[in-house]
Coordinates of C-alpha atoms and ligand atoms in Angstrom, one line a residue:
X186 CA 0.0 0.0 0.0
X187 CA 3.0 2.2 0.5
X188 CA 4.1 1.9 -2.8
X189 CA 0.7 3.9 -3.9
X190 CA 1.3 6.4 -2.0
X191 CA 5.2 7.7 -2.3
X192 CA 5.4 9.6 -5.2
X193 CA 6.8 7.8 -8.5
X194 CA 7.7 8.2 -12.1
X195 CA 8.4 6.4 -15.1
X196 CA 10.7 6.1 -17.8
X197 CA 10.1 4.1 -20.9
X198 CA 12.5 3.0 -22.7
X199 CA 12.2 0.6 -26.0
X200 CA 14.1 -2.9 -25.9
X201 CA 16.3 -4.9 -27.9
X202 CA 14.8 -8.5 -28.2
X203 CA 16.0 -10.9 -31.2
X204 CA 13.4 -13.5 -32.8
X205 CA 14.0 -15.6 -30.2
X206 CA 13.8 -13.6 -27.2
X207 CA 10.5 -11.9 -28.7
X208 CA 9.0 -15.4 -28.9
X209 CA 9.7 -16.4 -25.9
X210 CA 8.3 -13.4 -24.4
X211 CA 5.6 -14.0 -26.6
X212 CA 4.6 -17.0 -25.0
X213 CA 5.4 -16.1 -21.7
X214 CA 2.0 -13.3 -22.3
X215 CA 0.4 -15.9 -23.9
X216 CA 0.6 -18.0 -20.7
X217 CA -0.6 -14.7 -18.8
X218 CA -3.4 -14.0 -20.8
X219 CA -4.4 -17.4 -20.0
X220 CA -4.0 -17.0 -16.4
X221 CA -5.9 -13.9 -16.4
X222 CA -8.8 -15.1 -17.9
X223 CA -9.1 -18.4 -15.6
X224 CA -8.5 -15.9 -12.5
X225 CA -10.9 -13.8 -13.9
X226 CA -13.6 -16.1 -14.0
X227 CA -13.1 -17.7 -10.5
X228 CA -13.0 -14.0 -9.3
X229 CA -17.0 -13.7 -11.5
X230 CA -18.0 -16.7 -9.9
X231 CA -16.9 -15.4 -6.0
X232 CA -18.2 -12.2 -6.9
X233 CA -21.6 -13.7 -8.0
X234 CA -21.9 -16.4 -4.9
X235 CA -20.9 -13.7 -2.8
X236 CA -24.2 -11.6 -3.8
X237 CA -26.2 -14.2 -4.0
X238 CA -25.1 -15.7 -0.3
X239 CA -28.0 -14.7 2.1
X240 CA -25.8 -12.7 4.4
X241 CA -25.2 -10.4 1.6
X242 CA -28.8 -9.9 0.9
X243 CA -29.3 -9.3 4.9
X244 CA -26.9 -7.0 5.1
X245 CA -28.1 -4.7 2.2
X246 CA -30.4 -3.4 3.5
X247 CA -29.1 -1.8 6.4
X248 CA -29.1 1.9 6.5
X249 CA -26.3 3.4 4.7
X250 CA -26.0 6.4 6.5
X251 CA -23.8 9.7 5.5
X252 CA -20.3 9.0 4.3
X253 CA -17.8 8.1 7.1
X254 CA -20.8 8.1 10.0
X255 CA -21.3 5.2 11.9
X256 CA -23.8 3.5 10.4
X257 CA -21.7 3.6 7.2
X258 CA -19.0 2.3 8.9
X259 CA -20.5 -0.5 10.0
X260 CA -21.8 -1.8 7.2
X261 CA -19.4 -1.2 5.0
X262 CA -17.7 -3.8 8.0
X263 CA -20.5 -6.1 7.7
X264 CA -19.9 -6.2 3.7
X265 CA -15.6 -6.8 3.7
X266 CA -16.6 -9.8 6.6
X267 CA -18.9 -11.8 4.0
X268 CA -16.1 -10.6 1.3
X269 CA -13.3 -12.0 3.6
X270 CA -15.2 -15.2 4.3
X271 CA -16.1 -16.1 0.7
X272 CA -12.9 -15.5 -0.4
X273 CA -13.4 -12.4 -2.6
X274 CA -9.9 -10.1 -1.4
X275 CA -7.0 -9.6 -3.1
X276 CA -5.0 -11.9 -1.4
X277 CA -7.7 -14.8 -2.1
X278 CA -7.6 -13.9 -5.4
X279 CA -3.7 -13.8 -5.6
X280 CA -3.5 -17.1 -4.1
X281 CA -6.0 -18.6 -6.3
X282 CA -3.7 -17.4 -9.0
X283 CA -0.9 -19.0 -7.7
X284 CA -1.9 -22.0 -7.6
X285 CA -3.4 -22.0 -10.5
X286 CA -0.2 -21.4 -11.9
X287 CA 1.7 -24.0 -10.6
X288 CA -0.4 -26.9 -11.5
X289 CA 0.1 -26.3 -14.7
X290 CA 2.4 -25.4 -17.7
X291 CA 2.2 -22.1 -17.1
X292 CA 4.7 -22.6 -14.2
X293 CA 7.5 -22.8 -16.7
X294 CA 6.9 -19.1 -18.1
X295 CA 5.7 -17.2 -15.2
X296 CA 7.5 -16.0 -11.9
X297 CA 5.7 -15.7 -8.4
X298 CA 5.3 -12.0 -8.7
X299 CA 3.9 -11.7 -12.3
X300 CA 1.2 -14.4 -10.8
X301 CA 0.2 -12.2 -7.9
X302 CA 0.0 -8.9 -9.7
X303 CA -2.4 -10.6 -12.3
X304 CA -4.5 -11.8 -9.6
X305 CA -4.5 -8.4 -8.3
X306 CA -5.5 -7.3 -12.2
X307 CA -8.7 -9.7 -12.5
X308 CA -9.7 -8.7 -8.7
X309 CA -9.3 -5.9 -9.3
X310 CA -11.6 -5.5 -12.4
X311 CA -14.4 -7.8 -10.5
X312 CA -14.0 -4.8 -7.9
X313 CA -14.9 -2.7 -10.3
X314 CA -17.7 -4.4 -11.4
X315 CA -18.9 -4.4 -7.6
X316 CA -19.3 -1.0 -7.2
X317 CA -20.6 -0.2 -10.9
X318 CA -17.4 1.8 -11.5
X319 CA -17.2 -0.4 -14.7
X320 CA -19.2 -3.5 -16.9
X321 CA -18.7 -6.9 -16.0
X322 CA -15.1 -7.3 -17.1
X323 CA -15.1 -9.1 -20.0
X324 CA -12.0 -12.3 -21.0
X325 CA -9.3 -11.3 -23.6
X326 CA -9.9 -13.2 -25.8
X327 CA -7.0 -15.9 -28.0
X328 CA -5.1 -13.4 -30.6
X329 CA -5.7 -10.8 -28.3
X330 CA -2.8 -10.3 -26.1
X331 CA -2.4 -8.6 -22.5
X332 CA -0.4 -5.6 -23.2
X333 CA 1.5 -5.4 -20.4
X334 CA 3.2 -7.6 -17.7
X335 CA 4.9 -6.2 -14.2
X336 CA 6.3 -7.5 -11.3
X337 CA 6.3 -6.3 -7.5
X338 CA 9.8 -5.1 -6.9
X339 CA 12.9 -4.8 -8.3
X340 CA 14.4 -8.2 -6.3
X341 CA 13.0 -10.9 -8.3
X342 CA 11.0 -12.0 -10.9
X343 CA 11.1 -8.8 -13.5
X344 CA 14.0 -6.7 -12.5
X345 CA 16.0 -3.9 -13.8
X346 CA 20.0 -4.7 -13.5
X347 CA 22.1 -1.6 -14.4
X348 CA 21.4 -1.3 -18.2
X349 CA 19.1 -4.2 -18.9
X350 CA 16.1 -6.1 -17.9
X351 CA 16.1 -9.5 -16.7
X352 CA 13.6 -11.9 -16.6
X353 CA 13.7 -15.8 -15.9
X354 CA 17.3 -15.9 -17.8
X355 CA 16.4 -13.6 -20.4
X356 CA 18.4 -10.5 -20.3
X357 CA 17.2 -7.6 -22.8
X358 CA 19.7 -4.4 -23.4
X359 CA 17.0 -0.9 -23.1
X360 CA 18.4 1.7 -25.7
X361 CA 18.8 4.4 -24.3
X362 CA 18.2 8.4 -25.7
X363 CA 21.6 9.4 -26.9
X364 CA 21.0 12.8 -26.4
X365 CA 18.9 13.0 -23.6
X366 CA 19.4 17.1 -23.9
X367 CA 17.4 18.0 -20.5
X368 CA 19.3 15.1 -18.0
X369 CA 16.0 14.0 -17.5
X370 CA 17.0 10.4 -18.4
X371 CA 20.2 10.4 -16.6
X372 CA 18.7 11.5 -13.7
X373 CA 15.6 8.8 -14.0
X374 CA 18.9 6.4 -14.4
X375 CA 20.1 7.3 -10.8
X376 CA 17.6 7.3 -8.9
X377 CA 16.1 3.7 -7.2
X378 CA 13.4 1.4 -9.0
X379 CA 10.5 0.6 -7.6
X380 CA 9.3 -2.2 -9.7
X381 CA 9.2 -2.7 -13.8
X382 CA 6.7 -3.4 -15.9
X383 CA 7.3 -5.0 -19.4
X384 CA 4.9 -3.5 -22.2
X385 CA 3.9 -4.7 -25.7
X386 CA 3.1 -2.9 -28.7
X387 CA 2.2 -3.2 -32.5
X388 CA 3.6 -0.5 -34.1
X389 CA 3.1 -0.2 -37.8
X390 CA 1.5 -4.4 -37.4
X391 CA 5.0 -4.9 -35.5
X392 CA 6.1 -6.1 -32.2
X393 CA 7.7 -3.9 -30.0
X394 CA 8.6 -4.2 -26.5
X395 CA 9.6 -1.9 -24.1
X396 CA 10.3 -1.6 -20.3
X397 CA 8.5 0.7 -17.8
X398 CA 10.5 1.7 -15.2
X399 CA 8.1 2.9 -12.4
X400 CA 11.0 4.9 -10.4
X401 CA 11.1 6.3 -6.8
X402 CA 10.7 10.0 -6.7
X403 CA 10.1 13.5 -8.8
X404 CA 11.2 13.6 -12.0
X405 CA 13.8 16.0 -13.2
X406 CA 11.6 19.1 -14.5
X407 CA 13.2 20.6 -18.2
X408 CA 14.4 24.3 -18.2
X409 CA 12.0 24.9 -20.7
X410 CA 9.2 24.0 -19.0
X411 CA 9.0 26.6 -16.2
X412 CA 6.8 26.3 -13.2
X413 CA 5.2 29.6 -11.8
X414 CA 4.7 28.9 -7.6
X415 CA 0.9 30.0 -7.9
X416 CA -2.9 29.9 -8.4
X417 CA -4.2 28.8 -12.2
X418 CA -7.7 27.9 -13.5
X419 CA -8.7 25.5 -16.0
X420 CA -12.2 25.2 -17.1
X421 CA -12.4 22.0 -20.1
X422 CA -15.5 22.1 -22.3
X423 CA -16.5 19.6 -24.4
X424 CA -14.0 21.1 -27.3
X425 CA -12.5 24.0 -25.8
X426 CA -9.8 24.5 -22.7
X427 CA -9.9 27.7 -20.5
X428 CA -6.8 28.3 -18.8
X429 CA -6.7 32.1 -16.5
X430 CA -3.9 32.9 -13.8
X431 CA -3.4 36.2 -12.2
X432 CA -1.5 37.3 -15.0
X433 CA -2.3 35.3 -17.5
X434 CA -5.1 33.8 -20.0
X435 CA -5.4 31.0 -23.1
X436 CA -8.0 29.9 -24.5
X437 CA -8.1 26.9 -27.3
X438 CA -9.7 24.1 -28.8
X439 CA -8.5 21.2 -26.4
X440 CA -5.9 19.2 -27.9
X441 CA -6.3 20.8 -31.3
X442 CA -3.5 18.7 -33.0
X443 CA -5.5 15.7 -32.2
X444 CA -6.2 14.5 -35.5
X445 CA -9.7 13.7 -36.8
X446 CA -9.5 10.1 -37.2
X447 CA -13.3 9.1 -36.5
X448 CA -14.3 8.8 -40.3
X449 CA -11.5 6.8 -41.6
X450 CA -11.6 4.7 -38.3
X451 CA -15.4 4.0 -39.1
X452 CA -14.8 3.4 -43.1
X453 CA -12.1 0.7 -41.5
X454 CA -14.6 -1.1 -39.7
X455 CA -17.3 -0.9 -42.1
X456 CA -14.7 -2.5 -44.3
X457 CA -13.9 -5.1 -41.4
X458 CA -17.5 -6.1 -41.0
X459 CA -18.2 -6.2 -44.6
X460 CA -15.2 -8.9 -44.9
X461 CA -16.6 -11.0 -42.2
X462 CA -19.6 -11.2 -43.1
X463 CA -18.7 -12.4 -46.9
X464 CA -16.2 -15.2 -45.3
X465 CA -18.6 -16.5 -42.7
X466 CA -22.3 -16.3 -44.5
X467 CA -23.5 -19.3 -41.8
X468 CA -22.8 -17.1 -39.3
X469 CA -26.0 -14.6 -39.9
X470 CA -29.2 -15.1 -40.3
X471 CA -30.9 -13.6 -43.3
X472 CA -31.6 -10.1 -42.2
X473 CA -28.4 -9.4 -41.2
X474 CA -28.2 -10.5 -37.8
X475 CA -26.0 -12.5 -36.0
X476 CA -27.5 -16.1 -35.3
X477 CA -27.8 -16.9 -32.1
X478 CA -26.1 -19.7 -30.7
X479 CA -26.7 -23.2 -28.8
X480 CA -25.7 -23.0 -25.0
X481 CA -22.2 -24.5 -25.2
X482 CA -21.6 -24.2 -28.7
X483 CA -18.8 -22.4 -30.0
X484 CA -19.5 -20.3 -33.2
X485 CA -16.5 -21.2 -35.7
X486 CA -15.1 -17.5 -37.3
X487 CA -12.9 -17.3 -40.6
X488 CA -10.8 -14.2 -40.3
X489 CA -9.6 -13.6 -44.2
X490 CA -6.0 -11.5 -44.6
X491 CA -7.4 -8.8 -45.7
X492 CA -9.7 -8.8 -42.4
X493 CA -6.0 -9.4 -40.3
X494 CA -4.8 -6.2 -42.5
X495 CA -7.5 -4.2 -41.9
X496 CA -7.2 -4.7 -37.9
X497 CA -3.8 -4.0 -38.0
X498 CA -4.6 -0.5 -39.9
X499 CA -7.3 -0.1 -37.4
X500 CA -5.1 -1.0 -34.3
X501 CA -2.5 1.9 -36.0
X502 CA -5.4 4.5 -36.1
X503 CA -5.7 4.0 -32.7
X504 CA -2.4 3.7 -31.5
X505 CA -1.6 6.8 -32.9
X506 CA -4.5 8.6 -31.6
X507 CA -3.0 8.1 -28.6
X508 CA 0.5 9.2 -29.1
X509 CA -0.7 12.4 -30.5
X510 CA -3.3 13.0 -27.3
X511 CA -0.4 12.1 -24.6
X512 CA 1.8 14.5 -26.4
X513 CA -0.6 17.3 -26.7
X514 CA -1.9 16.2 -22.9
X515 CA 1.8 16.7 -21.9
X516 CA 2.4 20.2 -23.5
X517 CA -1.0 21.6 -22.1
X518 CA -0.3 20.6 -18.8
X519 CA 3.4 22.2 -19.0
X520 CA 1.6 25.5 -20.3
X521 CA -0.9 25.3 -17.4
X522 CA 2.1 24.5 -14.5
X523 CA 3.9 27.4 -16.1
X524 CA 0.6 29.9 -15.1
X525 CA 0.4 28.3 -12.0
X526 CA 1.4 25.3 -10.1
X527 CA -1.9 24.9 -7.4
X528 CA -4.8 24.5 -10.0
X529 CA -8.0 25.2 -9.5
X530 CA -10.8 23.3 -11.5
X531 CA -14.4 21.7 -11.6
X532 CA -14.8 18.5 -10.6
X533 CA -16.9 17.1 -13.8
X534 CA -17.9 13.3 -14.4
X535 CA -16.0 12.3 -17.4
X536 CA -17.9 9.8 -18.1
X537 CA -21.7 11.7 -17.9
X538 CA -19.3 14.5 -20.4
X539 CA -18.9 11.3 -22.8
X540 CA -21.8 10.0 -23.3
X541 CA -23.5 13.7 -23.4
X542 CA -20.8 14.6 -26.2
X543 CA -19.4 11.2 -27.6
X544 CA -16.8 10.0 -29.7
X545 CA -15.1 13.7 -30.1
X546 CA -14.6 13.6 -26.0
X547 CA -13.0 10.0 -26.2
X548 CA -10.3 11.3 -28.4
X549 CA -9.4 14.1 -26.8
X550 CA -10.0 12.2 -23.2
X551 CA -10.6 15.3 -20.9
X552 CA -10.6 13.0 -17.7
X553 CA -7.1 11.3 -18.6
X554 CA -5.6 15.1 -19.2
X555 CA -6.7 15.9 -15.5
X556 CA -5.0 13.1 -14.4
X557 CA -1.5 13.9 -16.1
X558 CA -2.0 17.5 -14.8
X559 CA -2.6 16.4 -11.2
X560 CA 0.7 14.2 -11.8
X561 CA 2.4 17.0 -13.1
X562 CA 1.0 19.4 -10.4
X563 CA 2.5 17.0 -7.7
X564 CA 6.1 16.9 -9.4
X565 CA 6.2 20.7 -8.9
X566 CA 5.1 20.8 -5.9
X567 CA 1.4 21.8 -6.4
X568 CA -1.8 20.1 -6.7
X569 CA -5.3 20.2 -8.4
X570 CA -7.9 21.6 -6.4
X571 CA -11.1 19.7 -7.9
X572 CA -14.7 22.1 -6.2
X573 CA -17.8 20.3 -6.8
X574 CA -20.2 22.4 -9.5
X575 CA -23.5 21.5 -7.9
X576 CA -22.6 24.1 -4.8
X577 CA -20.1 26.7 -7.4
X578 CA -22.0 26.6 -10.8
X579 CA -19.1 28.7 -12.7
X580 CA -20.6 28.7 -16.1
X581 CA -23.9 29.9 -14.8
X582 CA -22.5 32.4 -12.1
X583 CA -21.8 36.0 -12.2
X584 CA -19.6 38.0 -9.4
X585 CA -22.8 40.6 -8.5
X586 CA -24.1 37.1 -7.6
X587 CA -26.7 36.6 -10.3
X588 CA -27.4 32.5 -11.5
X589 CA -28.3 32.6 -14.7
X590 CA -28.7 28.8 -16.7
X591 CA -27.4 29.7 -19.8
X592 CA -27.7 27.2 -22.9
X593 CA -24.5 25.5 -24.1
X594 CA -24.7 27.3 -27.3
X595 CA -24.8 31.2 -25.7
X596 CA -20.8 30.8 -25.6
X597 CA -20.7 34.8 -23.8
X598 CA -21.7 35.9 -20.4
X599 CA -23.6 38.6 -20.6
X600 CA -24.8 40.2 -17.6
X601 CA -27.2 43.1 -16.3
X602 CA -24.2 44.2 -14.1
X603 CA -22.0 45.3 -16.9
X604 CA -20.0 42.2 -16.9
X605 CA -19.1 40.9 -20.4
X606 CA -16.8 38.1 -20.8
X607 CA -16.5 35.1 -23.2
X608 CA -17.7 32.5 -21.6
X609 CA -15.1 29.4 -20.8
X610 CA -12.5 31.9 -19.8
X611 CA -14.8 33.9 -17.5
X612 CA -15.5 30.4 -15.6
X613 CA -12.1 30.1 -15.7
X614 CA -11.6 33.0 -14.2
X615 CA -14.6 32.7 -11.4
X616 CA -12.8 29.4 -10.4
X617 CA -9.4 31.6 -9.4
X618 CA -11.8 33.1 -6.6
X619 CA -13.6 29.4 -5.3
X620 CA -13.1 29.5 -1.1
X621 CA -13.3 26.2 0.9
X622 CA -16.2 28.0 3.4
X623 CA -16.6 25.5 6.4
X624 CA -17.0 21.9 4.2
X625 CA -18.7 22.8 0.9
X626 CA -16.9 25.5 -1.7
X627 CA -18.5 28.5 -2.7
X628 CA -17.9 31.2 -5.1
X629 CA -16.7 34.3 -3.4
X630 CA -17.7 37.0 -5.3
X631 CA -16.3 40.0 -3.6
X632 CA -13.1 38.5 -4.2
X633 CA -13.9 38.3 -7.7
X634 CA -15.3 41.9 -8.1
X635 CA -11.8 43.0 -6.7
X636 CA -9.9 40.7 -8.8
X637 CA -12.3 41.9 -11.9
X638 CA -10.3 45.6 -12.8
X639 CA -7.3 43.1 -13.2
X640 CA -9.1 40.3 -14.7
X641 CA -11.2 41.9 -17.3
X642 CA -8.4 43.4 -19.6
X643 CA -7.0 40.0 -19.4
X644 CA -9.4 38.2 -20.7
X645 CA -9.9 40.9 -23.1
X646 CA -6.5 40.8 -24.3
X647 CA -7.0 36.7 -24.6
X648 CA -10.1 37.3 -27.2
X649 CA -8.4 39.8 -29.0
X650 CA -5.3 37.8 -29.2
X651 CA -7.4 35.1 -30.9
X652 CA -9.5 37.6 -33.3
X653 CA -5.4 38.5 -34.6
X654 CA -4.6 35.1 -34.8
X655 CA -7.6 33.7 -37.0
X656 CA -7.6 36.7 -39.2
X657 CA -8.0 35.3 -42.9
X658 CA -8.6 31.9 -41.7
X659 CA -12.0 30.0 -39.7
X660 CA -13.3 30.7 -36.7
X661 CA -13.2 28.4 -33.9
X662 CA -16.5 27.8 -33.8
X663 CA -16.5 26.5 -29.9
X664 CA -15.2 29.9 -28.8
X665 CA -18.7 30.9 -29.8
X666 CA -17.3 33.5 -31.8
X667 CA -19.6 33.7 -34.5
X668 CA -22.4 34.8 -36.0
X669 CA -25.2 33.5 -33.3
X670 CA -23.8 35.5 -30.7
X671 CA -24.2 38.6 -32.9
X672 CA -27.7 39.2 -31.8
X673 CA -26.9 38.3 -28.2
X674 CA -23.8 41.0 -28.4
X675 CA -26.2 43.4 -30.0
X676 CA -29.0 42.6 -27.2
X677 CA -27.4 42.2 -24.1
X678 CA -23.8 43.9 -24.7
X679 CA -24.6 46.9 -26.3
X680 CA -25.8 48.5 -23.2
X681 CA -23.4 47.2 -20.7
X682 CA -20.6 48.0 -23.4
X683 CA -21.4 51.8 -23.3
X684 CA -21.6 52.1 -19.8
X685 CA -18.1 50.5 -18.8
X686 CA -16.5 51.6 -22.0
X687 CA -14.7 48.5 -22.0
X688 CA -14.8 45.7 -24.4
X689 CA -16.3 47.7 -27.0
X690 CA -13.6 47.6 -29.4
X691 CA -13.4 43.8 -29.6
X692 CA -17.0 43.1 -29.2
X693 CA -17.4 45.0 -32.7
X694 CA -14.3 43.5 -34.3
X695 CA -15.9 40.0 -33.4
X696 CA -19.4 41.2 -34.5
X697 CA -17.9 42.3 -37.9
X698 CA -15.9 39.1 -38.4
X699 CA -18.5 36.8 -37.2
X700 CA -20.9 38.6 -40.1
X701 CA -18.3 37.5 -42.5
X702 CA -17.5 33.5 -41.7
X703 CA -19.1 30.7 -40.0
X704 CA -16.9 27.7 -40.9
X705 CA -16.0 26.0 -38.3
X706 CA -11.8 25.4 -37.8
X707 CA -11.3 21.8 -37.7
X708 CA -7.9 20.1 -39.0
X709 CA -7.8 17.8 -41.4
X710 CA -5.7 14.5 -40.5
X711 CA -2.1 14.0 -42.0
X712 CA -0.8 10.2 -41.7
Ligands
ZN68 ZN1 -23.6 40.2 -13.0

């Protein structure tokens, strides 16, 4: 438990494996895959005898109570007693793995450690289950191979030695970056490892393995990624990110260099299912769907080579999604840390934001960014500050105190009180001024009047900033600078504009240019 909780990094580098050595790892995940799955289902079946066991169903019904009050308490007790007795806890599950393991051939491939961590894997997973925090965790299936492997320490089983891994008489040199130009490698090199963990990848329909060293300590920070000691606020829309400091503002489409890979991804598995339907007609029952199948009978799939190509180009789509999210994940963070190392932001539920706005969330994955920025945050000495929106309501707030609902489209705040503000950035902003009052956070708006003379040029300079910088070319639609706000500028603004004698300027500049174009700025994918 520890472990989780002293800070840790990782470094990643690739490894040199000949035919042989790949195969032999090969097989080695092969034999865990297989472990994982039997582990996996005796964790199902626990799980499921465990619900179904009539001291579970007397228990349920006991009053939960608040969080951490008594009543909770205890029958949160109650539950881990029935879990302890049936045998559903990690170290059951472990255990059960191990001896799985050694009763078979799987013996020969994998070391104690490896077992117990994939024990810890499938309970883990059923865990989730348990408390609806995911499906029922589904059984990886044979061609589809567990991507990564890792022991518990650096003593036995998979260890790091100096320069290369070893594992069960298998010794793999790491290269290494031969520049390294920020030390950051050198000083990952020197400092103790925790534990490693072996990882697989297909790269371009290739093998590649590499070695995660998960490594005791901060990481060394670059000299060109500065960290300011100080408040920042992000505010992540569904496409945009709102990021306002004291003395600074940005606002962009979130992870804009993400390429748009959704159409050729979905003409690659239009493709996919064509193909299998034309080499398994039996399959499918005359309209279209699949037939359904005797208990215990196994349906018998052809998977042509051109079906194998396509998943590999599928697999590739994907893979590279990723790298270009985690490297655009990485740079935003560094820009935010640079405004401000304590970080201030709503806590949203990723997973309600996905399934309100889909596929275009998933690639841009606003819940994983968080995560690396709380990472990041930590490294420098900072953290992320997550407030609850049901008691702060940013985007529907004002600092006179007015709630307003506005409608996800209405991308300014306009308000009665003179205040005029686009409308990410002036949430952002509002969260700069979030107090912890007593146990719930609140909005404290005389802070946020004070801050306002300050705050309002800012985010005035951020729009303009953004009007220079898509002269001649399409707006970014998300920044709702465009031609539906026009009447809400010429409604609501107008006034307010005349009395401050503030954002006039801008406001018409947008007005003029939003008359002009209504394209939305999206990139088209290069690969
Ligand atoms: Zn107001």
């Amino acid at each position: 438990m520890s472990k989780a909780k002293s800070p840790s990094f990782v470094l990643e580098p690739p490894l040199v494996a000949n035919p042989h050595e790949s195969r032999v790892l090969a097989v080695r995940f092969e034999a865990g895959r297989q472990l994982y799955n039997a582990v996996l289902g005796e964790a199902l079946r626990r799980l499921d005898l465990m619900k179904e066991s009539k001291a579970w169903q007397a228990t349920r019904p006991m009053p939960s109570g608040a969080p951490r009050s008594a009543a909770q308490k205890a029958r949160a007790a109650e539950f881990s007693l029935i879990a302890e007795t049936m045998g559903f806890t990690d170290y059951d599950i472990q255990s059960y793995a191990t001896r799985g393991k050694n009763a078979c051939w799987i013996g020969d491939h994998l070391d104690a450690h490896t077992t117990q961590k994939i024990g810890t894997r499938a309970f883990k997973a059923a865990q989730r289950y348990q408390f609806r925090i995911g499906g029922r965790p589904r059984f990886k299936p044979k061609g589809k191979a567990l991507k990564s492997l890792e022991g518990k320490s650096n003593a036995t089983g998979l260890r790091w030695r100096d320069d290369h891994l070893e594992w069960n008489k298998l010794k793999l040199k790491a290269l290494y970056d031969q520049k390294d130009p920020h030390g950051v490698q050198a000083f990952a090199l020197q400092s103790p490892v925790k534990y490693c963990r072996l990882i697989r990848r297909t790269i371009l329909g290739k093998t590649r393995w590499f070695v995660q060293l998960v490594i005791a300590g901060i990481p060394k920070g670059k000299d060109k990624n500065p960290v300011r000691v100080g408040q920042s606020s992000v505010d992540i829309g569904p496409s945009t990110i709102a990021v306002v400091s004291e003395t600074d503002a940005f606002l962009e489409k979130f992870c804009a260099h993400v390429p748009d890979l959704q159409k050729a991804i979905r003409r690659i598995q239009r493709a996919m299912d064509r193909s299998k339907r034309g080499s398994n007609p039996d399959n499918y029952n005359k309209d279209g769907t699949i037939k359904k199948l005797l208990p215990g009978k196994r349906r018998p799939w052809v998977f042509t080579q051109g079906y194998l190509r396509l998943r590999t180009r599928l697999q590739e789509h994907h893979r590279v999604l990723a790298a270009y999210r985690r490297t655009e994940h990485g740079h935003l963070a560094n820009r935010v840390m640079a405004m401000g190392h304590t970080v201030m932001a709503e806590k949203l539920s990723y997973l309600a934001f996905q399934r309100r706005f889909g596929k275009s969330v998933r690639d841009r994955a606003p819940g994983e960014f968080m995560g690396h920025l709380r990472h990041k945050a930590a490294s420098a000495g900072g953290e992320v500050i997550e407030f609850p929106t049901r008691t702060t309501k940013l985007s529907q707030s004002c600092q006179c105190g007015a709630v307003v609902k506005k409608p996800l489209s209405k991308r300014w705040h306009t308000c009665s009180c003179g205040v005029y503000a686009q409308r990410d950035l002036y949430s952002a902003y509002l969260g700069l001024h979030v107090r912890k009052n007593g146990e719930s956070w609140m909005l404290d708006t005389e802070s946020a009047r004070e801050g306002w003379c300050a705050g309002e040029p800012l985010l005035e300079k951020t729009v303009s900033g953004i009007v220079q910088a898509a002269k001649g070319g399409p707006w970014p639609a998300s920044f709702g600078i465009r031609a539906r706000d026009r009447a809400a500028l010429s409604q609501n603004g107008a006034g307010a504009q005349e009395d401050s004698g503030c954002c006039s300027p801008i406001a018409q500049a947008i007005v003029a240019r939003a008359g002009k174009t209504s394209a939305a700025g999206t990139r088209t994918p290069r690969l």
